[in-house]
C-alpha positions as a LaTeX table, in Angstrom:
\begin{tabular}{lrrr}
\hline
Residue & $x$ (\AA) & $y$ (\AA) & $z$ (\AA) \\
\hline
Unk1 & $-32.44$ & $-28.60$ & $-8.84$ \\
Unk2 & $-30.63$ & $-27.51$ & $-5.70$ \\
Unk3 & $-27.82$ & $-29.96$ & $-6.41$ \\
Unk4 & $-27.46$ & $-28.56$ & $-9.94$ \\
Unk5 & $-27.35$ & $-24.99$ & $-8.65$ \\
Unk6 & $-24.70$ & $-25.85$ & $-6.08$ \\
Unk7 & $-22.69$ & $-27.69$ & $-8.74$ \\
Unk8 & $-22.78$ & $-24.66$ & $-11.06$ \\
Unk9 & $-21.84$ & $-22.31$ & $-8.22$ \\
Unk10 & $-18.89$ & $-24.46$ & $-7.14$ \\
Unk11 & $-17.77$ & $-24.86$ & $-10.75$ \\
Unk12 & $-17.89$ & $-21.11$ & $-11.29$ \\
Unk13 & $-16.00$ & $-20.46$ & $-8.04$ \\
Unk14 & $-13.41$ & $-23.05$ & $-9.04$ \\
Unk15 & $-12.96$ & $-21.40$ & $-12.45$ \\
Unk16 & $-12.54$ & $-17.94$ & $-10.90$ \\
Unk17 & $-10.07$ & $-19.34$ & $-8.35$ \\
Unk18 & $-8.10$ & $-20.96$ & $-11.17$ \\
Unk19 & $-7.86$ & $-17.61$ & $-12.98$ \\
Unk20 & $-6.22$ & $-16.11$ & $-9.89$ \\
Unk21 & $-4.04$ & $-19.10$ & $-9.02$ \\
Unk22 & $-2.72$ & $-19.82$ & $-12.54$ \\
Unk23 & $-0.45$ & $-16.73$ & $-12.81$ \\
Unk24 & 0.95 & $-17.44$ & $-9.34$ \\
Unk25 & 1.77 & $-21.02$ & $-10.33$ \\
Unk26 & 3.47 & $-19.86$ & $-13.53$ \\
Unk27 & 5.65 & $-17.44$ & $-11.60$ \\
Unk28 & 6.45 & $-20.11$ & $-8.99$ \\
Unk29 & 7.43 & $-22.73$ & $-11.58$ \\
Unk30 & 9.44 & $-20.23$ & $-13.64$ \\
Unk31 & 11.45 & $-19.10$ & $-10.61$ \\
Unk32 & 12.95 & $-22.61$ & $-10.30$ \\
Unk33 & 13.71 & $-23.14$ & $-13.99$ \\
Unk34 & 17.07 & $-22.76$ & $-15.69$ \\
Unk35 & 17.48 & $-20.75$ & $-18.88$ \\
Unk36 & 17.28 & $-23.94$ & $-20.95$ \\
Unk37 & 14.08 & $-25.08$ & $-19.26$ \\
Unk38 & 12.56 & $-21.66$ & $-19.69$ \\
Unk39 & 13.10 & $-21.80$ & $-23.45$ \\
Unk40 & 12.05 & $-25.42$ & $-23.99$ \\
Unk41 & 9.22 & $-26.00$ & $-21.50$ \\
Unk42 & 5.71 & $-24.65$ & $-21.44$ \\
Unk43 & 4.75 & $-22.12$ & $-18.73$ \\
Unk44 & 2.76 & $-24.70$ & $-16.71$ \\
Unk45 & 5.45 & $-27.35$ & $-17.01$ \\
Unk46 & 7.04 & $-28.31$ & $-13.70$ \\
Unk47 & 10.73 & $-27.49$ & $-13.26$ \\
Unk48 & 13.21 & $-30.33$ & $-13.20$ \\
Unk49 & 13.90 & $-29.59$ & $-9.53$ \\
Unk50 & 12.39 & $-27.29$ & $-6.91$ \\
Unk51 & 15.85 & $-27.20$ & $-5.32$ \\
Unk52 & 17.22 & $-25.13$ & $-8.21$ \\
Unk53 & 17.85 & $-21.98$ & $-6.16$ \\
Unk54 & 20.43 & $-20.30$ & $-8.40$ \\
Unk55 & 17.80 & $-17.86$ & $-9.69$ \\
Unk56 & 17.14 & $-16.64$ & $-6.15$ \\
Unk57 & 20.86 & $-16.42$ & $-5.43$ \\
Unk58 & 21.39 & $-14.40$ & $-8.61$ \\
Unk59 & 18.55 & $-12.05$ & $-7.67$ \\
Unk60 & 20.09 & $-11.30$ & $-4.26$ \\
Unk61 & 23.61 & $-10.92$ & $-5.67$ \\
Unk62 & 22.80 & $-8.63$ & $-8.60$ \\
Unk63 & 19.67 & $-6.89$ & $-7.38$ \\
Unk64 & 21.19 & $-5.02$ & $-4.41$ \\
Unk65 & 18.21 & $-6.19$ & $-2.37$ \\
Unk66 & 19.46 & $-4.81$ & 0.96 \\
Unk67 & 19.55 & $-1.22$ & $-0.28$ \\
Unk68 & 16.13 & $-1.58$ & $-1.90$ \\
Unk69 & 14.58 & $-2.92$ & 1.29 \\
Unk70 & 16.26 & $-0.13$ & 3.27 \\
Unk71 & 14.82 & 2.56 & 0.98 \\
Unk72 & 11.36 & 0.98 & 1.18 \\
Unk73 & 11.52 & 0.80 & 4.99 \\
Unk74 & 12.47 & 4.49 & 5.22 \\
Unk75 & 9.56 & 5.47 & 2.97 \\
Unk76 & 7.16 & 3.25 & 4.89 \\
Unk77 & 8.20 & 4.49 & 8.34 \\
Unk78 & 8.01 & 8.20 & 7.50 \\
Unk79 & 4.82 & 7.82 & 5.45 \\
Unk80 & 2.97 & 5.84 & 8.10 \\
Unk81 & 3.86 & 8.23 & 10.92 \\
Unk82 & 3.11 & 11.27 & 8.77 \\
Unk83 & $-0.23$ & 9.90 & 7.56 \\
Unk84 & $-1.37$ & 8.99 & 11.06 \\
Unk85 & $-0.46$ & 12.38 & 12.53 \\
Unk86 & $-1.74$ & 14.56 & 9.69 \\
Unk87 & $-4.81$ & 12.44 & 8.99 \\
Unk88 & $-5.89$ & 12.26 & 12.62 \\
Unk89 & $-5.30$ & 16.00 & 13.10 \\
Unk90 & $-7.45$ & 16.86 & 10.10 \\
Unk91 & $-10.13$ & 14.45 & 11.30 \\
Unk92 & $-10.00$ & 16.03 & 14.76 \\
Unk93 & $-10.54$ & 19.52 & 13.37 \\
Unk94 & $-13.25$ & 18.54 & 10.87 \\
Unk95 & $-14.99$ & 16.14 & 13.23 \\
Unk96 & $-14.92$ & 18.13 & 16.47 \\
Unk97 & $-15.26$ & 21.78 & 15.40 \\
Unk98 & $-17.86$ & 23.78 & 13.53 \\
Unk99 & $-16.69$ & 26.64 & 11.31 \\
Unk100 & $-17.84$ & 28.27 & 8.10 \\
Unk101 & $-15.12$ & 26.85 & 5.87 \\
Unk102 & $-15.76$ & 23.24 & 6.93 \\
Unk103 & $-18.22$ & 22.37 & 4.09 \\
Unk104 & $-15.84$ & 23.93 & 1.57 \\
Unk105 & $-12.90$ & 21.89 & 2.85 \\
Unk106 & $-14.93$ & 18.67 & 2.70 \\
Unk107 & $-16.03$ & 19.57 & $-0.83$ \\
Unk108 & $-12.43$ & 20.17 & $-1.93$ \\
Unk109 & $-11.41$ & 16.80 & $-0.46$ \\
Unk110 & $-14.26$ & 15.15 & $-2.35$ \\
Unk111 & $-13.12$ & 16.75 & $-5.60$ \\
Unk112 & $-9.60$ & 15.48 & $-4.93$ \\
Unk113 & $-11.01$ & 11.95 & $-4.66$ \\
Unk114 & $-12.99$ & 12.24 & $-7.89$ \\
Unk115 & $-10.28$ & 13.77 & $-10.10$ \\
Unk116 & $-7.89$ & 11.07 & $-11.44$ \\
Unk117 & $-4.40$ & 11.53 & $-10.11$ \\
Unk118 & $-2.84$ & 11.09 & $-13.55$ \\
Unk119 & $-4.46$ & 14.34 & $-14.72$ \\
Unk120 & $-2.45$ & 16.33 & $-12.17$ \\
Unk121 & 0.83 & 14.51 & $-12.73$ \\
Unk122 & 2.44 & 17.29 & $-14.78$ \\
Unk123 & 1.72 & 19.89 & $-12.10$ \\
Unk124 & 2.86 & 17.54 & $-9.33$ \\
Unk125 & 6.09 & 16.69 & $-11.12$ \\
Unk126 & 6.81 & 20.39 & $-11.73$ \\
Unk127 & 6.21 & 21.16 & $-8.05$ \\
Unk128 & 8.55 & 18.40 & $-6.89$ \\
Unk129 & 11.20 & 19.56 & $-9.35$ \\
Unk130 & 10.91 & 23.20 & $-8.24$ \\
Unk131 & 11.26 & 22.17 & $-4.60$ \\
Unk132 & 14.61 & 20.62 & $-5.48$ \\
Unk133 & 13.76 & 17.18 & $-4.06$ \\
Unk134 & 13.60 & 15.28 & $-7.35$ \\
Unk135 & 15.60 & 12.04 & $-7.33$ \\
Unk136 & 15.74 & 11.95 & $-3.51$ \\
Unk137 & 13.88 & 9.94 & $-0.90$ \\
Unk138 & 12.10 & 13.12 & 0.13 \\
Unk139 & 10.12 & 13.36 & $-3.13$ \\
Unk140 & 7.99 & 10.19 & $-2.73$ \\
Unk141 & 7.84 & 10.77 & 1.03 \\
Unk142 & 6.10 & 14.11 & 0.52 \\
Unk143 & 3.70 & 12.57 & $-1.98$ \\
Unk144 & 2.85 & 9.61 & 0.24 \\
Unk145 & 2.27 & 11.81 & 3.29 \\
Unk146 & 0.36 & 14.60 & 1.59 \\
Unk147 & $-2.06$ & 12.91 & $-0.82$ \\
Unk148 & $-4.01$ & 10.29 & 1.16 \\
Unk149 & $-7.50$ & 11.76 & 1.22 \\
Unk150 & $-9.12$ & 8.35 & 1.69 \\
Unk151 & $-7.29$ & 7.79 & 4.96 \\
Unk152 & $-8.45$ & 11.19 & 6.21 \\
Unk153 & $-12.02$ & 10.09 & 5.54 \\
Unk154 & $-11.39$ & 6.83 & 7.39 \\
Unk155 & $-10.24$ & 8.76 & 10.46 \\
Unk156 & $-13.13$ & 11.17 & 10.09 \\
Unk157 & $-15.73$ & 8.41 & 9.85 \\
Unk158 & $-14.34$ & 6.62 & 12.88 \\
Unk159 & $-14.08$ & 9.84 & 14.92 \\
Unk160 & $-17.83$ & 10.32 & 14.56 \\
Unk161 & $-18.36$ & 7.21 & 16.68 \\
Unk162 & $-16.47$ & 8.78 & 19.61 \\
Unk163 & $-18.68$ & 10.58 & 22.15 \\
Unk164 & $-18.16$ & 14.34 & 22.29 \\
Unk165 & $-18.84$ & 14.23 & 26.05 \\
Unk166 & $-15.25$ & 13.08 & 26.54 \\
Unk167 & $-13.99$ & 16.34 & 25.04 \\
Unk168 & $-16.38$ & 18.37 & 27.17 \\
Unk169 & $-15.25$ & 16.61 & 30.35 \\
Unk170 & $-11.61$ & 17.29 & 29.48 \\
Unk171 & $-12.38$ & 20.96 & 28.78 \\
Unk172 & $-14.00$ & 21.28 & 32.20 \\
Unk173 & $-10.78$ & 19.94 & 33.70 \\
Unk174 & $-8.87$ & 22.65 & 31.88 \\
Unk175 & $-7.36$ & 20.58 & 29.07 \\
Unk176 & $-6.34$ & 22.41 & 25.89 \\
Unk177 & $-7.45$ & 21.34 & 22.43 \\
Unk178 & $-4.05$ & 19.86 & 21.70 \\
Unk179 & $-4.04$ & 17.91 & 24.96 \\
Unk180 & $-7.51$ & 16.54 & 24.18 \\
Unk181 & $-6.20$ & 15.46 & 20.79 \\
Unk182 & $-3.15$ & 13.50 & 21.92 \\
Unk183 & $-4.47$ & 12.26 & 25.30 \\
Unk184 & $-8.05$ & 11.34 & 24.37 \\
Unk185 & $-8.81$ & 11.59 & 20.66 \\
Unk186 & $-5.72$ & 9.92 & 19.18 \\
Unk187 & $-5.63$ & 6.90 & 21.58 \\
Unk188 & $-9.31$ & 6.18 & 20.90 \\
Unk189 & $-8.54$ & 6.10 & 17.17 \\
Unk190 & $-6.39$ & 3.00 & 17.65 \\
Unk191 & $-8.52$ & 0.65 & 15.46 \\
Unk192 & $-8.63$ & 3.16 & 12.62 \\
Unk193 & $-4.92$ & 3.93 & 13.11 \\
Unk194 & $-4.04$ & 0.24 & 12.78 \\
Unk195 & $-6.09$ & $-0.03$ & 9.60 \\
Unk196 & $-4.51$ & 3.08 & 8.08 \\
Unk197 & $-1.00$ & 1.92 & 9.02 \\
Unk198 & $-1.42$ & $-1.56$ & 7.53 \\
Unk199 & $-2.94$ & $-0.30$ & 4.29 \\
Unk200 & $-0.19$ & 2.32 & 4.01 \\
Unk201 & 2.56 & $-0.23$ & 4.58 \\
Unk202 & 1.22 & $-2.51$ & 1.86 \\
Unk203 & 0.55 & 0.40 & $-0.49$ \\
Unk204 & 4.01 & 1.95 & $-0.21$ \\
Unk205 & 5.75 & $-1.41$ & $-0.31$ \\
Unk206 & 4.03 & $-2.41$ & $-3.56$ \\
Unk207 & 4.00 & 0.99 & $-5.27$ \\
Unk208 & 6.24 & 1.18 & $-8.31$ \\
Unk209 & 4.91 & 4.24 & $-10.13$ \\
Unk210 & 5.95 & 7.05 & $-7.75$ \\
Unk211 & 9.44 & 5.70 & $-6.86$ \\
Unk212 & 10.17 & 4.91 & $-10.51$ \\
Unk213 & 9.13 & 8.39 & $-11.66$ \\
Unk214 & 10.59 & 10.48 & $-8.85$ \\
Unk215 & 13.66 & 8.38 & $-7.87$ \\
Unk216 & 15.18 & 7.05 & $-11.10$ \\
Unk217 & 18.70 & 6.56 & $-9.71$ \\
Unk218 & 19.80 & 2.95 & $-9.22$ \\
Unk219 & 20.86 & 3.47 & $-5.60$ \\
Unk220 & 17.39 & 4.81 & $-4.76$ \\
Unk221 & 15.46 & 1.83 & $-6.04$ \\
Unk222 & 12.81 & 0.39 & $-3.78$ \\
Unk223 & 11.62 & $-3.18$ & $-3.53$ \\
Unk224 & 8.95 & $-2.55$ & $-6.16$ \\
Unk225 & 11.31 & $-0.89$ & $-8.66$ \\
Unk226 & 14.06 & $-3.42$ & $-8.05$ \\
Unk227 & 12.70 & $-5.68$ & $-10.79$ \\
Unk228 & 13.42 & $-3.04$ & $-13.44$ \\
Unk229 & 17.07 & $-4.07$ & $-13.32$ \\
Unk230 & 16.15 & $-7.47$ & $-14.74$ \\
Unk231 & 14.53 & $-6.10$ & $-17.89$ \\
Unk232 & 16.25 & $-5.00$ & $-21.06$ \\
Unk233 & 15.36 & $-3.37$ & $-24.34$ \\
Unk234 & 14.95 & $-6.68$ & $-26.12$ \\
Unk235 & 14.89 & $-9.37$ & $-23.45$ \\
Unk236 & 13.45 & $-10.05$ & $-20.00$ \\
Unk237 & 15.13 & $-12.52$ & $-17.67$ \\
Unk238 & 11.89 & $-14.19$ & $-16.65$ \\
Unk239 & 13.37 & $-16.81$ & $-14.34$ \\
Unk240 & 15.27 & $-14.20$ & $-12.32$ \\
Unk241 & 12.30 & $-11.84$ & $-12.53$ \\
Unk242 & 9.97 & $-14.53$ & $-11.19$ \\
Unk243 & 12.28 & $-15.26$ & $-8.29$ \\
Unk244 & 12.35 & $-11.56$ & $-7.45$ \\
Unk245 & 8.56 & $-11.28$ & $-7.68$ \\
Unk246 & 8.13 & $-14.06$ & $-5.12$ \\
Unk247 & 10.75 & $-12.58$ & $-2.80$ \\
Unk248 & 9.19 & $-9.11$ & $-2.72$ \\
Unk249 & 5.64 & $-10.49$ & $-2.53$ \\
Unk250 & 6.16 & $-12.55$ & 0.60 \\
Unk251 & 6.45 & $-9.61$ & 3.08 \\
Unk252 & 3.28 & $-7.87$ & 1.93 \\
Unk253 & 1.32 & $-11.15$ & 1.91 \\
Unk254 & 2.50 & $-11.94$ & 5.45 \\
Unk255 & 1.54 & $-8.48$ & 6.68 \\
Unk256 & $-1.91$ & $-8.82$ & 5.17 \\
Unk257 & $-2.50$ & $-12.34$ & 6.51 \\
Unk258 & $-1.35$ & $-11.45$ & 10.00 \\
Unk259 & $-3.21$ & $-8.16$ & 10.31 \\
Unk260 & $-6.26$ & $-8.73$ & 8.10 \\
Unk261 & $-8.52$ & $-8.89$ & 11.18 \\
Unk262 & $-7.53$ & $-5.33$ & 12.13 \\
Unk263 & $-8.00$ & $-4.12$ & 8.56 \\
Unk264 & $-11.58$ & $-5.31$ & 8.24 \\
Unk265 & $-12.55$ & $-4.44$ & 11.82 \\
Unk266 & $-11.18$ & $-0.91$ & 11.45 \\
Unk267 & $-13.02$ & $-0.33$ & 8.18 \\
Unk268 & $-16.26$ & $-1.76$ & 9.56 \\
Unk269 & $-16.11$ & 0.24 & 12.80 \\
Unk270 & $-15.38$ & 3.44 & 10.90 \\
Unk271 & $-18.32$ & 2.84 & 8.59 \\
Unk272 & $-20.88$ & 2.70 & 11.40 \\
Unk273 & $-21.83$ & 5.81 & 13.27 \\
\hline
\end{tabular}
């Protein structure tokens, strides 16, 4: 009976793994196929040669990859720094001080998490347009920096594990609130900061919706919106598209594999008081 149960479990796990791996294999095989192979062969059919790199060369030549990566790096750098500073400051105020409006602020943040973002898209688009930053790098930057409520809660949860006696000792020495923040509070948030930074990097790098909606110009395309250039009204260049998908996926996968230990440790430490 135990052998049968293990067999069923492994078979189910293998089936689920296959469901995740199959699309990746299709994209990989398609990226090495010529136009003729793409039309004649089945999706799971192997390409004639894995040395057929013309699709990748075409993607780099036509896609303007350098500009797209540059735009993505600018958005990532500003968003990560802005999220860390603003998120940690909000967590410092909400976690270290008691004031009458604190429950109301936490309630408003909770409502912001519950309400689907798509329901406020019209108002958000109108605000960005009225600020005069539409179709500029500043538009998605403001949205990335100013709308991450989850990361504020991550900082807040982790800050509750820090002893308040450190703040009291610093106050006795004459330190100001701001000095306590950047000399004591912020350095001790390093595990949570690493988690927030990694998640933000991956999120901004892979996000297509905000850059596509708020930066429609071709010279402002990011890595995620770069693939739009390989689609048409009636036809999609799947072999070039597949090559591009693999190229833009590699950086985010590497970041996740390298820093996954910090991601899980930061989340776990912030979840325990």
